[in-house]
Amino acid sequence: MKILSYNVRGLGGLDKRKEVRRLVSEKSPFVLCIQESKMCVVNDFFATTVWGNSLCGYSFQASLGASGSLLTIWDTNVVEVWSTSRVLITPW
Amino acid sequence: MIRGRVISTGIEFIIVNVYAPCDMAAKQVLWDKLTSFVLANSEANLCLCGDFNSVRSVEERKGHGTTFRQHDTNIFNTFITNCFLLDLPICGRLFTWYRGDGYSMSQLDRFLLSPNWCSVWPNSAQVAHQRGLSDHVPLVLFVDEDNWGPRPLRMLKCWADFPGYADFVRSRWGSFVLNGWG
């Protein structure tokens, strides 16, 4: 059982998404914690393109401005997640 | 933050995905919020991971022209101590972030584990992997992989009955060139 954590510095580009997907298939973590996804919106389709084909759940926290945005994805075959929460700290 | 359980074993866990701000005041707010969360869940198998944007000591940062921020390190260490979190030694490489100038690098990313996490999964280990497209490296926490240490040397007594056994072992033994220690 593994957890993968990665500050990816932007998941918008296709190359980054390919890289993360390759990491997921290589390491097969049960949870993937992405920092600085720099995405504004994440939907089911996007989560699937990052994770690969198997079933997954996800939780997304958009941030104010360009940086930040956390994305957590987990393998629903391995874990059952019953609650998620998000906190955004603003410096002002 | 996600709260759930491992389906095969039923073991419950909390995993917190953290991206700490660079701003010192905002960082202090985050440490305070996380401290109350961790203490409120002190019995949980809890894992915090991500980019903490802080180092724990001067050894975790390298580079020229960068000033070491003692206060930043102090409040980060206080947060870890107050939460009773465990910071396992990092394997694979010492630094998780590289500026790209060849000089500046830091260990900004890590996994922090609660004492209960470590007693449920005592073989937890964090490994930093190769750099990819980001200036941070991917970090993996091995949770329940069996780690039995170095493989023991075994021999069967009957091998000694084979003709030429002693000569074979002697010649092989003499052929090894070893450096360092094991």
mmCIF file of C-alpha atoms in Angstrom:
data_model
loop_
_atom_site.group_PDB
_atom_site.id
_atom_site.type_symbol
_atom_site.label_atom_id
_atom_site.label_comp_id
_atom_site.label_asym_id
_atom_site.label_seq_id
_atom_site.Cartn_x
_atom_site.Cartn_y
_atom_site.Cartn_z
ATOM 1 C CA MET A 1 0.000 0.000 0.000
ATOM 2 C CA LYS A 2 1.458 3.335 -1.037
ATOM 3 C CA ILE A 3 0.598 7.032 -0.899
ATOM 4 C CA LEU A 4 2.010 9.281 -3.607
ATOM 5 C CA SER A 5 2.474 12.986 -2.898
ATOM 6 C CA TYR A 6 3.596 15.369 -5.628
ATOM 7 C CA ASN A 7 3.787 19.124 -6.014
ATOM 8 C CA VAL A 8 3.233 18.995 -9.747
ATOM 9 C CA ARG A 9 3.296 22.776 -10.440
ATOM 10 C CA GLY A 10 0.354 22.720 -12.785
ATOM 11 C CA LEU A 11 -1.693 19.860 -14.202
ATOM 12 C CA GLY A 12 -3.129 21.825 -17.097
ATOM 13 C CA GLY A 13 -0.528 20.690 -19.620
ATOM 14 C CA LEU A 14 -0.889 17.322 -21.303
ATOM 15 C CA ASP A 15 2.737 16.371 -20.534
ATOM 16 C CA LYS A 16 2.225 16.861 -16.803
ATOM 17 C CA ARG A 17 -0.933 14.786 -16.824
ATOM 18 C CA LYS A 18 0.858 12.049 -18.746
ATOM 19 C CA GLU A 19 3.698 12.131 -16.227
ATOM 20 C CA VAL A 20 1.352 11.820 -13.242
ATOM 21 C CA ARG A 21 -0.588 9.054 -14.950
ATOM 22 C CA ARG A 22 2.662 7.188 -15.610
ATOM 23 C CA LEU A 23 3.647 7.621 -11.939
ATOM 24 C CA VAL A 24 0.263 6.280 -10.839
ATOM 25 C CA SER A 25 0.557 3.199 -13.049
ATOM 26 C CA GLU A 26 4.177 2.632 -11.971
ATOM 27 C CA LYS A 27 3.751 3.049 -8.213
ATOM 28 C CA SER A 28 0.061 2.118 -8.004
ATOM 29 C CA PRO A 29 -0.681 4.187 -4.901
ATOM 30 C CA PHE A 30 -4.050 3.896 -3.175
ATOM 31 C CA VAL A 31 -4.074 7.643 -2.572
ATOM 32 C CA LEU A 32 -2.575 10.395 -4.732
ATOM 33 C CA CYS A 33 -2.056 13.835 -3.169
ATOM 34 C CA ILE A 34 -1.373 16.564 -5.716
ATOM 35 C CA GLN A 35 -0.320 20.051 -4.678
ATOM 36 C CA GLU A 36 -0.381 23.078 -6.954
ATOM 37 C CA SER A 37 -2.561 21.500 -9.603
ATOM 38 C CA LYS A 38 -3.307 25.107 -10.636
ATOM 39 C CA MET A 39 -6.670 23.993 -11.946
ATOM 40 C CA CYS A 40 -9.849 26.033 -11.512
ATOM 41 C CA VAL A 41 -12.271 23.170 -11.956
ATOM 42 C CA VAL A 42 -11.852 19.410 -11.698
ATOM 43 C CA ASN A 43 -14.591 17.040 -12.840
ATOM 44 C CA ASP A 44 -14.952 13.237 -13.039
ATOM 45 C CA PHE A 45 -13.491 13.151 -16.516
ATOM 46 C CA PHE A 46 -10.407 15.132 -15.518
ATOM 47 C CA ALA A 47 -9.806 12.975 -12.421
ATOM 48 C CA THR A 48 -10.011 9.845 -14.590
ATOM 49 C CA THR A 49 -7.470 11.211 -17.067
ATOM 50 C CA VAL A 50 -5.017 11.781 -14.199
ATOM 51 C CA TRP A 51 -5.645 8.510 -12.403
ATOM 52 C CA GLY A 52 -6.006 6.094 -15.320
ATOM 53 C CA ASN A 53 -8.825 3.720 -15.956
ATOM 54 C CA SER A 54 -9.648 2.094 -12.649
ATOM 55 C CA LEU A 55 -12.353 3.447 -10.387
ATOM 56 C CA CYS A 56 -11.438 6.462 -8.323
ATOM 57 C CA GLY A 57 -12.872 9.085 -6.032
ATOM 58 C CA TYR A 58 -11.486 12.581 -5.679
ATOM 59 C CA SER A 59 -11.565 15.769 -3.660
ATOM 60 C CA PHE A 60 -10.544 19.137 -5.048
ATOM 61 C CA GLN A 61 -9.777 22.480 -3.423
ATOM 62 C CA ALA A 62 -9.404 25.393 -5.767
ATOM 63 C CA SER A 63 -7.318 28.299 -4.537
ATOM 64 C CA LEU A 64 -7.519 32.008 -5.026
ATOM 65 C CA GLY A 65 -5.173 33.196 -7.701
ATOM 66 C CA ALA A 66 -2.927 31.166 -9.918
ATOM 67 C CA SER A 67 -1.026 28.960 -7.469
ATOM 68 C CA GLY A 68 -2.240 26.246 -5.138
ATOM 69 C CA SER A 69 -5.247 24.030 -5.817
ATOM 70 C CA LEU A 70 -5.074 20.674 -4.099
ATOM 71 C CA LEU A 71 -6.305 17.481 -5.709
ATOM 72 C CA THR A 72 -6.610 14.209 -3.806
ATOM 73 C CA ILE A 73 -7.556 11.047 -5.703
ATOM 74 C CA TRP A 74 -8.058 7.581 -4.222
ATOM 75 C CA ASP A 75 -8.602 4.041 -5.427
ATOM 76 C CA THR A 76 -12.192 3.081 -4.591
ATOM 77 C CA ASN A 77 -11.270 -0.603 -4.988
ATOM 78 C CA VAL A 78 -8.841 -0.353 -2.079
ATOM 79 C CA VAL A 79 -10.301 2.276 0.237
ATOM 80 C CA GLU A 80 -13.704 3.518 1.210
ATOM 81 C CA VAL A 81 -13.740 7.271 1.883
ATOM 82 C CA TRP A 82 -16.763 8.612 3.741
ATOM 83 C CA SER A 83 -15.859 12.216 4.325
ATOM 84 C CA THR A 84 -13.718 14.891 2.773
ATOM 85 C CA SER A 85 -13.156 18.472 3.805
ATOM 86 C CA ARG A 86 -11.179 21.412 2.538
ATOM 87 C CA VAL A 87 -9.740 24.462 4.208
ATOM 88 C CA LEU A 88 -8.388 27.478 2.386
ATOM 89 C CA ILE A 89 -6.057 29.840 4.221
ATOM 90 C CA THR A 90 -5.922 33.347 2.820
ATOM 91 C CA PRO A 91 -2.977 35.584 3.657
ATOM 92 C CA TRP A 92 -5.119 38.693 3.891
ATOM 93 C CA MET B 1 -8.538 15.946 4.056
ATOM 94 C CA ILE B 2 -10.016 12.526 3.453
ATOM 95 C CA ARG B 3 -11.346 10.142 6.080
ATOM 96 C CA GLY B 4 -11.946 6.513 5.296
ATOM 97 C CA ARG B 5 -10.903 2.905 5.737
ATOM 98 C CA VAL B 6 -8.881 0.256 3.966
ATOM 99 C CA ILE B 7 -11.468 -2.169 2.581
ATOM 100 C CA SER B 8 -9.359 -5.336 3.011
ATOM 101 C CA THR B 9 -8.445 -4.758 6.670
ATOM 102 C CA GLY B 10 -11.077 -2.311 7.892
ATOM 103 C CA ILE B 11 -8.345 -0.057 9.325
ATOM 104 C CA GLU B 12 -9.494 3.556 9.408
ATOM 105 C CA PHE B 13 -7.321 6.506 8.447
ATOM 106 C CA ILE B 14 -7.202 10.252 7.870
ATOM 107 C CA ILE B 15 -4.976 11.662 5.132
ATOM 108 C CA VAL B 16 -4.425 15.415 4.916
ATOM 109 C CA ASN B 17 -3.086 16.853 1.663
ATOM 110 C CA VAL B 18 -1.177 20.038 2.574
ATOM 111 C CA TYR B 19 0.081 22.940 0.522
ATOM 112 C CA ALA B 20 1.527 25.539 2.880
ATOM 113 C CA PRO B 21 1.610 29.194 1.836
ATOM 114 C CA CYS B 22 4.938 31.038 1.649
ATOM 115 C CA ASP B 23 3.546 33.972 3.616
ATOM 116 C CA MET B 24 4.665 33.640 7.245
ATOM 117 C CA ALA B 25 1.450 34.924 8.842
ATOM 118 C CA ALA B 26 -0.693 32.628 6.700
ATOM 119 C CA LYS B 27 1.642 29.755 7.526
ATOM 120 C CA GLN B 28 1.204 30.330 11.251
ATOM 121 C CA VAL B 29 -2.583 30.306 10.759
ATOM 122 C CA LEU B 30 -2.268 26.983 8.914
ATOM 123 C CA TRP B 31 -0.061 25.405 11.626
ATOM 124 C CA ASP B 32 -2.571 26.539 14.298
ATOM 125 C CA LYS B 33 -5.528 25.123 12.387
ATOM 126 C CA LEU B 34 -3.706 21.857 11.698
ATOM 127 C CA THR B 35 -2.593 21.567 15.345
ATOM 128 C CA SER B 36 -6.171 21.777 16.621
ATOM 129 C CA PHE B 37 -7.288 19.301 13.956
ATOM 130 C CA VAL B 38 -4.523 16.795 14.774
ATOM 131 C CA LEU B 39 -5.064 17.084 18.542
ATOM 132 C CA ALA B 40 -8.829 16.649 18.107
ATOM 133 C CA ASN B 41 -8.035 13.405 16.220
ATOM 134 C CA SER B 42 -5.142 12.262 18.388
ATOM 135 C CA GLU B 43 -6.258 8.612 18.368
ATOM 136 C CA ALA B 44 -6.567 8.477 14.587
ATOM 137 C CA ASN B 45 -4.206 6.839 12.115
ATOM 138 C CA LEU B 46 -3.354 10.193 10.654
ATOM 139 C CA CYS B 47 -1.000 11.155 7.855
ATOM 140 C CA LEU B 48 -0.206 14.678 6.688
ATOM 141 C CA CYS B 49 1.597 14.961 3.396
ATOM 142 C CA GLY B 50 2.517 17.541 0.848
ATOM 143 C CA ASP B 51 4.505 20.696 0.344
ATOM 144 C CA PHE B 52 5.034 22.344 3.733
ATOM 145 C CA ASN B 53 7.186 25.132 2.273
ATOM 146 C CA SER B 54 9.393 24.958 5.382
ATOM 147 C CA VAL B 55 12.501 23.103 6.428
ATOM 148 C CA ARG B 56 13.218 21.607 9.849
ATOM 149 C CA SER B 57 16.901 22.488 10.057
ATOM 150 C CA VAL B 58 19.647 24.328 8.227
ATOM 151 C CA GLU B 59 20.815 20.979 6.752
ATOM 152 C CA GLU B 60 17.552 20.642 4.851
ATOM 153 C CA ARG B 61 18.321 23.676 2.723
ATOM 154 C CA LYS B 62 21.253 24.265 0.419
ATOM 155 C CA GLY B 63 22.049 27.106 -1.901
ATOM 156 C CA HIS B 64 23.795 30.370 -2.300
ATOM 157 C CA GLY B 65 22.230 33.725 -1.705
ATOM 158 C CA THR B 66 19.356 32.243 0.243
ATOM 159 C CA THR B 67 18.977 33.357 3.820
ATOM 160 C CA PHE B 68 18.027 30.683 6.295
ATOM 161 C CA ARG B 69 14.827 31.682 8.027
ATOM 162 C CA GLN B 70 15.186 30.526 11.619
ATOM 163 C CA HIS B 71 11.739 31.716 12.672
ATOM 164 C CA ASP B 72 10.099 29.733 9.862
ATOM 165 C CA THR B 73 11.969 26.606 10.980
ATOM 166 C CA ASN B 74 11.084 27.227 14.629
ATOM 167 C CA ILE B 75 7.339 27.535 14.083
ATOM 168 C CA PHE B 76 7.379 24.464 11.803
ATOM 169 C CA ASN B 77 9.213 22.402 14.431
ATOM 170 C CA THR B 78 6.908 23.668 17.187
ATOM 171 C CA PHE B 79 3.925 22.613 15.106
ATOM 172 C CA ILE B 80 5.352 19.089 14.603
ATOM 173 C CA THR B 81 6.257 18.755 18.305
ATOM 174 C CA ASN B 82 2.904 20.038 19.561
ATOM 175 C CA CYS B 83 1.083 17.587 17.293
ATOM 176 C CA PHE B 84 3.307 14.640 18.363
ATOM 177 C CA LEU B 85 3.881 13.906 14.685
ATOM 178 C CA LEU B 86 6.665 11.666 13.443
ATOM 179 C CA ASP B 87 8.907 12.692 10.591
ATOM 180 C CA LEU B 88 10.544 9.574 9.170
ATOM 181 C CA PRO B 89 13.996 9.904 7.613
ATOM 182 C CA ILE B 90 13.746 10.415 3.881
ATOM 183 C CA CYS B 91 15.175 7.739 1.572
ATOM 184 C CA GLY B 92 16.274 8.055 -2.025
ATOM 185 C CA ARG B 93 17.506 11.656 -1.955
ATOM 186 C CA LEU B 94 17.965 14.408 0.603
ATOM 187 C CA PHE B 95 16.136 17.223 -1.140
ATOM 188 C CA THR B 96 12.672 17.326 -2.668
ATOM 189 C CA TRP B 97 12.799 20.710 -4.373
ATOM 190 C CA TYR B 98 15.401 22.037 -6.829
ATOM 191 C CA ARG B 99 15.500 25.589 -8.102
ATOM 192 C CA GLY B 100 17.237 24.502 -11.264
ATOM 193 C CA ASP B 101 20.289 26.728 -10.872
ATOM 194 C CA GLY B 102 22.256 23.725 -9.637
ATOM 195 C CA TYR B 103 22.798 25.318 -6.220
ATOM 196 C CA SER B 104 19.513 25.798 -4.424
ATOM 197 C CA MET B 105 17.640 22.801 -3.070
ATOM 198 C CA SER B 106 15.482 22.066 -0.025
ATOM 199 C CA GLN B 107 13.432 19.392 1.627
ATOM 200 C CA LEU B 108 10.074 21.151 1.427
ATOM 201 C CA ASP B 109 7.945 18.043 0.966
ATOM 202 C CA ARG B 110 7.424 15.240 3.453
ATOM 203 C CA PHE B 111 5.027 12.870 5.176
ATOM 204 C CA LEU B 112 4.212 13.447 8.858
ATOM 205 C CA LEU B 113 2.606 10.550 10.721
ATOM 206 C CA SER B 114 0.691 10.213 13.963
ATOM 207 C CA PRO B 115 2.014 7.768 16.587
ATOM 208 C CA ASN B 116 -1.004 5.517 15.973
ATOM 209 C CA TRP B 117 -0.324 5.416 12.235
ATOM 210 C CA CYS B 118 3.199 4.207 13.027
ATOM 211 C CA SER B 119 2.012 1.517 15.413
ATOM 212 C CA VAL B 120 -0.603 0.227 12.944
ATOM 213 C CA TRP B 121 1.830 0.382 10.007
ATOM 214 C CA PRO B 122 5.288 0.114 11.612
ATOM 215 C CA ASN B 123 7.042 -0.417 8.285
ATOM 216 C CA SER B 124 6.058 3.004 6.921
ATOM 217 C CA ALA B 125 8.905 4.619 4.973
ATOM 218 C CA GLN B 126 9.074 7.745 2.824
ATOM 219 C CA VAL B 127 11.027 7.673 -0.403
ATOM 220 C CA ALA B 128 11.805 10.626 -2.670
ATOM 221 C CA HIS B 129 11.863 9.701 -6.348
ATOM 222 C CA GLN B 130 13.492 11.067 -9.488
ATOM 223 C CA ARG B 131 12.741 14.545 -10.705
ATOM 224 C CA GLY B 132 10.268 14.847 -13.513
ATOM 225 C CA LEU B 133 8.753 17.916 -15.112
ATOM 226 C CA SER B 134 8.104 19.745 -11.822
ATOM 227 C CA ASP B 135 10.783 21.401 -9.680
ATOM 228 C CA HIS B 136 9.546 19.190 -6.823
ATOM 229 C CA VAL B 137 10.090 15.419 -6.791
ATOM 230 C CA PRO B 138 7.304 12.870 -6.247
ATOM 231 C CA LEU B 139 7.311 11.380 -2.751
ATOM 232 C CA VAL B 140 6.028 7.908 -1.905
ATOM 233 C CA LEU B 141 5.020 6.644 1.514
ATOM 234 C CA PHE B 142 5.313 2.871 1.687
ATOM 235 C CA VAL B 143 2.628 1.941 4.177
ATOM 236 C CA ASP B 144 2.462 -1.791 4.756
ATOM 237 C CA GLU B 145 5.218 -3.190 2.575
ATOM 238 C CA ASP B 146 7.048 -5.948 4.429
ATOM 239 C CA ASN B 147 10.589 -5.016 5.276
ATOM 240 C CA TRP B 148 12.575 -7.850 6.747
ATOM 241 C CA GLY B 149 15.949 -6.152 6.436
ATOM 242 C CA PRO B 150 18.899 -7.669 4.620
ATOM 243 C CA ARG B 151 18.431 -11.211 3.302
ATOM 244 C CA PRO B 152 20.101 -13.743 5.590
ATOM 245 C CA LEU B 153 22.813 -16.045 4.270
ATOM 246 C CA ARG B 154 21.764 -19.685 4.261
ATOM 247 C CA MET B 155 23.531 -22.902 3.344
ATOM 248 C CA LEU B 156 22.481 -26.511 3.398
ATOM 249 C CA LYS B 157 24.869 -28.880 5.132
ATOM 250 C CA CYS B 158 24.429 -31.476 2.375
ATOM 251 C CA TRP B 159 26.064 -29.118 -0.149
ATOM 252 C CA ALA B 160 29.366 -29.906 1.538
ATOM 253 C CA ASP B 161 28.960 -33.541 0.420
ATOM 254 C CA PHE B 162 29.168 -32.542 -3.258
ATOM 255 C CA PRO B 163 32.562 -33.356 -4.774
ATOM 256 C CA GLY B 164 34.586 -30.165 -5.341
ATOM 257 C CA TYR B 165 32.384 -28.087 -3.010
ATOM 258 C CA ALA B 166 35.230 -26.779 -0.857
ATOM 259 C CA ASP B 167 37.333 -25.804 -3.890
ATOM 260 C CA PHE B 168 34.346 -24.098 -5.531
ATOM 261 C CA VAL B 169 33.578 -22.015 -2.439
ATOM 262 C CA ARG B 170 37.241 -21.146 -1.952
ATOM 263 C CA SER B 171 37.685 -19.952 -5.550
ATOM 264 C CA ARG B 172 34.419 -17.967 -5.572
ATOM 265 C CA TRP B 173 35.175 -16.436 -2.191
ATOM 266 C CA GLY B 174 38.598 -15.327 -3.409
ATOM 267 C CA SER B 175 37.130 -13.844 -6.604
ATOM 268 C CA PHE B 176 34.943 -11.252 -4.889
ATOM 269 C CA VAL B 177 36.300 -7.740 -4.767
ATOM 270 C CA LEU B 178 34.507 -5.778 -2.092
ATOM 271 C CA ASN B 179 34.728 -2.141 -1.142
ATOM 272 C CA GLY B 180 33.224 -0.524 1.925
ATOM 273 C CA TRP B 181 31.315 -2.565 4.428
ATOM 274 C CA GLY B 182 28.147 -4.591 4.569
#
